[in-house]
Amino acid sequence: MFEQILFPTDFSDVAKKALSFVKKLREAGGRQVTLLHVIDQSNLDTLSAINTVPDYLTIEKDMEEKAFRELEFMENELKELGYDVTIKIAKGFPLREILRVAEEKPSSVIVIGSHGKSNIQEMLLGSVSEKVIRKAKIPVLVVKR
Ligand code: ATP
Ligand code: MN
């Protein structure tokens, strides 16, 4: 039922909590995990607006490398549990990229945090998780903060 898991992460504390549920899904028949981080285009646009070209390209490359190291760390933890793991780093708008990967790769469930980096107290859900729940065609497991 939960064989192929798509786990989009923004490396926030709530997403870390969601990762612990991805780990638990191994006992529920989980076999494969796709770890996805989206480098947010809106942040890149801000970066390019306030930096000169070489600086902004260096910062972007740093963001990519840092994301890769974080994903690699999670990959190793999941592999130790017996999961097959695929790492993906995308650039663009998180919602669009999450939905694109969910369609592209056969997935049985999306595991997502209820909130992410902003984690605003008054919000029932973050904007990414809200829209993923609305638009995804497969079940979404929302891990509360
Ligand atoms: P908002 O972004 O609307 O200010 P927020 O940051 O608190 O609110 P979301 O961004 O909706 O909340 O995050 C909810 C979950 O969505 C995260 O826990 C994570 O699983 C996923 N997510 C959010 N942003 C990304 C991203 N850039 N790449 C991959 N997954 C993401
Ligand atoms: Mn967010």
JSON list of N, CA, C and O in Angstrom, two decimals, residues 87-107:
[
{"chain": "A", "resi": 87, "resn": "ILE", "atom": "N", "xyz": [17.34, 10.34, -5.08]},
{"chain": "A", "resi": 87, "resn": "ILE", "atom": "CA", "xyz": [17.44, 11.74, -4.68]},
{"chain": "A", "resi": 87, "resn": "ILE", "atom": "C", "xyz": [17.09, 12.64, -5.86]},
{"chain": "A", "resi": 87, "resn": "ILE", "atom": "O", "xyz": [17.54, 12.39, -6.97]},
{"chain": "A", "resi": 88, "resn": "LYS", "atom": "N", "xyz": [16.30, 13.67, -5.59]},
{"chain": "A", "resi": 88, "resn": "LYS", "atom": "CA", "xyz": [16.00, 14.63, -6.65]},
{"chain": "A", "resi": 88, "resn": "LYS", "atom": "C", "xyz": [16.10, 16.05, -6.11]},
{"chain": "A", "resi": 88, "resn": "LYS", "atom": "O", "xyz": [15.54, 16.36, -5.06]},
{"chain": "A", "resi": 89, "resn": "ILE", "atom": "N", "xyz": [16.81, 16.89, -6.86]},
{"chain": "A", "resi": 89, "resn": "ILE", "atom": "CA", "xyz": [16.81, 18.32, -6.55]},
{"chain": "A", "resi": 89, "resn": "ILE", "atom": "C", "xyz": [16.23, 19.03, -7.77]},
{"chain": "A", "resi": 89, "resn": "ILE", "atom": "O", "xyz": [16.70, 18.81, -8.88]},
{"chain": "A", "resi": 90, "resn": "ALA", "atom": "N", "xyz": [15.18, 19.80, -7.52]},
{"chain": "A", "resi": 90, "resn": "ALA", "atom": "CA", "xyz": [14.55, 20.52, -8.63]},
{"chain": "A", "resi": 90, "resn": "ALA", "atom": "C", "xyz": [14.64, 22.01, -8.34]},
{"chain": "A", "resi": 90, "resn": "ALA", "atom": "O", "xyz": [14.81, 22.43, -7.20]},
{"chain": "A", "resi": 91, "resn": "LYS", "atom": "N", "xyz": [14.52, 22.80, -9.39]},
{"chain": "A", "resi": 91, "resn": "LYS", "atom": "CA", "xyz": [14.46, 24.25, -9.23]},
{"chain": "A", "resi": 91, "resn": "LYS", "atom": "C", "xyz": [13.12, 24.70, -9.76]},
{"chain": "A", "resi": 91, "resn": "LYS", "atom": "O", "xyz": [12.70, 24.25, -10.83]},
{"chain": "A", "resi": 92, "resn": "GLY", "atom": "N", "xyz": [12.45, 25.58, -9.03]},
{"chain": "A", "resi": 92, "resn": "GLY", "atom": "CA", "xyz": [11.16, 26.04, -9.54]},
{"chain": "A", "resi": 92, "resn": "GLY", "atom": "C", "xyz": [10.24, 26.36, -8.39]},
{"chain": "A", "resi": 92, "resn": "GLY", "atom": "O", "xyz": [10.66, 26.81, -7.34]},
{"chain": "A", "resi": 93, "resn": "PHE", "atom": "N", "xyz": [8.94, 26.09, -8.60]},
{"chain": "A", "resi": 93, "resn": "PHE", "atom": "CA", "xyz": [7.97, 26.36, -7.57]},
{"chain": "A", "resi": 93, "resn": "PHE", "atom": "C", "xyz": [7.66, 25.04, -6.87]},
{"chain": "A", "resi": 93, "resn": "PHE", "atom": "O", "xyz": [7.29, 24.07, -7.55]},
{"chain": "A", "resi": 94, "resn": "PRO", "atom": "N", "xyz": [7.81, 24.99, -5.53]},
{"chain": "A", "resi": 94, "resn": "PRO", "atom": "CA", "xyz": [7.69, 23.71, -4.82]},
{"chain": "A", "resi": 94, "resn": "PRO", "atom": "C", "xyz": [6.45, 22.92, -5.18]},
{"chain": "A", "resi": 94, "resn": "PRO", "atom": "O", "xyz": [6.55, 21.73, -5.51]},
{"chain": "A", "resi": 95, "resn": "LEU", "atom": "N", "xyz": [5.27, 23.58, -5.18]},
{"chain": "A", "resi": 95, "resn": "LEU", "atom": "CA", "xyz": [4.04, 22.84, -5.47]},
{"chain": "A", "resi": 95, "resn": "LEU", "atom": "C", "xyz": [4.13, 22.16, -6.83]},
{"chain": "A", "resi": 95, "resn": "LEU", "atom": "O", "xyz": [3.85, 20.97, -6.97]},
{"chain": "A", "resi": 96, "resn": "ARG", "atom": "N", "xyz": [4.50, 22.94, -7.84]},
{"chain": "A", "resi": 96, "resn": "ARG", "atom": "CA", "xyz": [4.52, 22.42, -9.21]},
{"chain": "A", "resi": 96, "resn": "ARG", "atom": "C", "xyz": [5.49, 21.25, -9.35]},
{"chain": "A", "resi": 96, "resn": "ARG", "atom": "O", "xyz": [5.19, 20.23, -9.95]},
{"chain": "A", "resi": 97, "resn": "GLU", "atom": "N", "xyz": [6.67, 21.40, -8.74]},
{"chain": "A", "resi": 97, "resn": "GLU", "atom": "CA", "xyz": [7.68, 20.35, -8.86]},
{"chain": "A", "resi": 97, "resn": "GLU", "atom": "C", "xyz": [7.26, 19.09, -8.10]},
{"chain": "A", "resi": 97, "resn": "GLU", "atom": "O", "xyz": [7.49, 17.97, -8.58]},
{"chain": "A", "resi": 98, "resn": "ILE", "atom": "N", "xyz": [6.64, 19.27, -6.94]},
{"chain": "A", "resi": 98, "resn": "ILE", "atom": "CA", "xyz": [6.19, 18.10, -6.16]},
{"chain": "A", "resi": 98, "resn": "ILE", "atom": "C", "xyz": [5.15, 17.33, -6.96]},
{"chain": "A", "resi": 98, "resn": "ILE", "atom": "O", "xyz": [5.22, 16.10, -7.10]},
{"chain": "A", "resi": 99, "resn": "LEU", "atom": "N", "xyz": [4.19, 18.05, -7.55]},
{"chain": "A", "resi": 99, "resn": "LEU", "atom": "CA", "xyz": [3.13, 17.38, -8.33]},
{"chain": "A", "resi": 99, "resn": "LEU", "atom": "C", "xyz": [3.72, 16.73, -9.58]},
{"chain": "A", "resi": 99, "resn": "LEU", "atom": "O", "xyz": [3.32, 15.63, -9.96]},
{"chain": "A", "resi": 100, "resn": "ARG", "atom": "N", "xyz": [4.69, 17.40, -10.20]},
{"chain": "A", "resi": 100, "resn": "ARG", "atom": "CA", "xyz": [5.31, 16.86, -11.41]},
{"chain": "A", "resi": 100, "resn": "ARG", "atom": "C", "xyz": [6.02, 15.53, -11.10]},
{"chain": "A", "resi": 100, "resn": "ARG", "atom": "O", "xyz": [5.81, 14.54, -11.79]},
{"chain": "A", "resi": 101, "resn": "VAL", "atom": "N", "xyz": [6.79, 15.51, -10.01]},
{"chain": "A", "resi": 101, "resn": "VAL", "atom": "CA", "xyz": [7.50, 14.27, -9.66]},
{"chain": "A", "resi": 101, "resn": "VAL", "atom": "C", "xyz": [6.50, 13.18, -9.28]},
{"chain": "A", "resi": 101, "resn": "VAL", "atom": "O", "xyz": [6.69, 12.02, -9.63]},
{"chain": "A", "resi": 102, "resn": "ALA", "atom": "N", "xyz": [5.43, 13.55, -8.60]},
{"chain": "A", "resi": 102, "resn": "ALA", "atom": "CA", "xyz": [4.41, 12.56, -8.20]},
{"chain": "A", "resi": 102, "resn": "ALA", "atom": "C", "xyz": [3.76, 11.91, -9.42]},
{"chain": "A", "resi": 102, "resn": "ALA", "atom": "O", "xyz": [3.37, 10.74, -9.39]},
{"chain": "A", "resi": 103, "resn": "GLU", "atom": "N", "xyz": [3.65, 12.66, -10.52]},
{"chain": "A", "resi": 103, "resn": "GLU", "atom": "CA", "xyz": [3.02, 12.11, -11.74]},
{"chain": "A", "resi": 103, "resn": "GLU", "atom": "C", "xyz": [4.03, 11.30, -12.55]},
{"chain": "A", "resi": 103, "resn": "GLU", "atom": "O", "xyz": [3.69, 10.30, -13.16]},
{"chain": "A", "resi": 104, "resn": "GLU", "atom": "N", "xyz": [5.27, 11.81, -12.53]},
{"chain": "A", "resi": 104, "resn": "GLU", "atom": "CA", "xyz": [6.33, 11.25, -13.36]},
{"chain": "A", "resi": 104, "resn": "GLU", "atom": "C", "xyz": [6.75, 9.87, -12.90]},
{"chain": "A", "resi": 104, "resn": "GLU", "atom": "O", "xyz": [7.01, 8.98, -13.69]},
{"chain": "A", "resi": 105, "resn": "LYS", "atom": "N", "xyz": [6.82, 9.72, -11.57]},
{"chain": "A", "resi": 105, "resn": "LYS", "atom": "CA", "xyz": [7.36, 8.51, -11.01]},
{"chain": "A", "resi": 105, "resn": "LYS", "atom": "C", "xyz": [6.21, 7.81, -10.30]},
{"chain": "A", "resi": 105, "resn": "LYS", "atom": "O", "xyz": [5.50, 8.46, -9.55]},
{"chain": "A", "resi": 106, "resn": "PRO", "atom": "N", "xyz": [5.99, 6.54, -10.56]},
{"chain": "A", "resi": 106, "resn": "PRO", "atom": "CA", "xyz": [4.89, 5.89, -9.86]},
{"chain": "A", "resi": 106, "resn": "PRO", "atom": "C", "xyz": [5.08, 6.01, -8.35]},
{"chain": "A", "resi": 106, "resn": "PRO", "atom": "O", "xyz": [6.12, 5.63, -7.83]},
{"chain": "A", "resi": 107, "resn": "SER", "atom": "N", "xyz": [4.12, 6.62, -7.68]},
{"chain": "A", "resi": 107, "resn": "SER", "atom": "CA", "xyz": [4.21, 6.79, -6.23]},
{"chain": "A", "resi": 107, "resn": "SER", "atom": "C", "xyz": [2.90, 6.32, -5.61]},
{"chain": "A", "resi": 107, "resn": "SER", "atom": "O", "xyz": [1.84, 6.49, -6.20]}
]
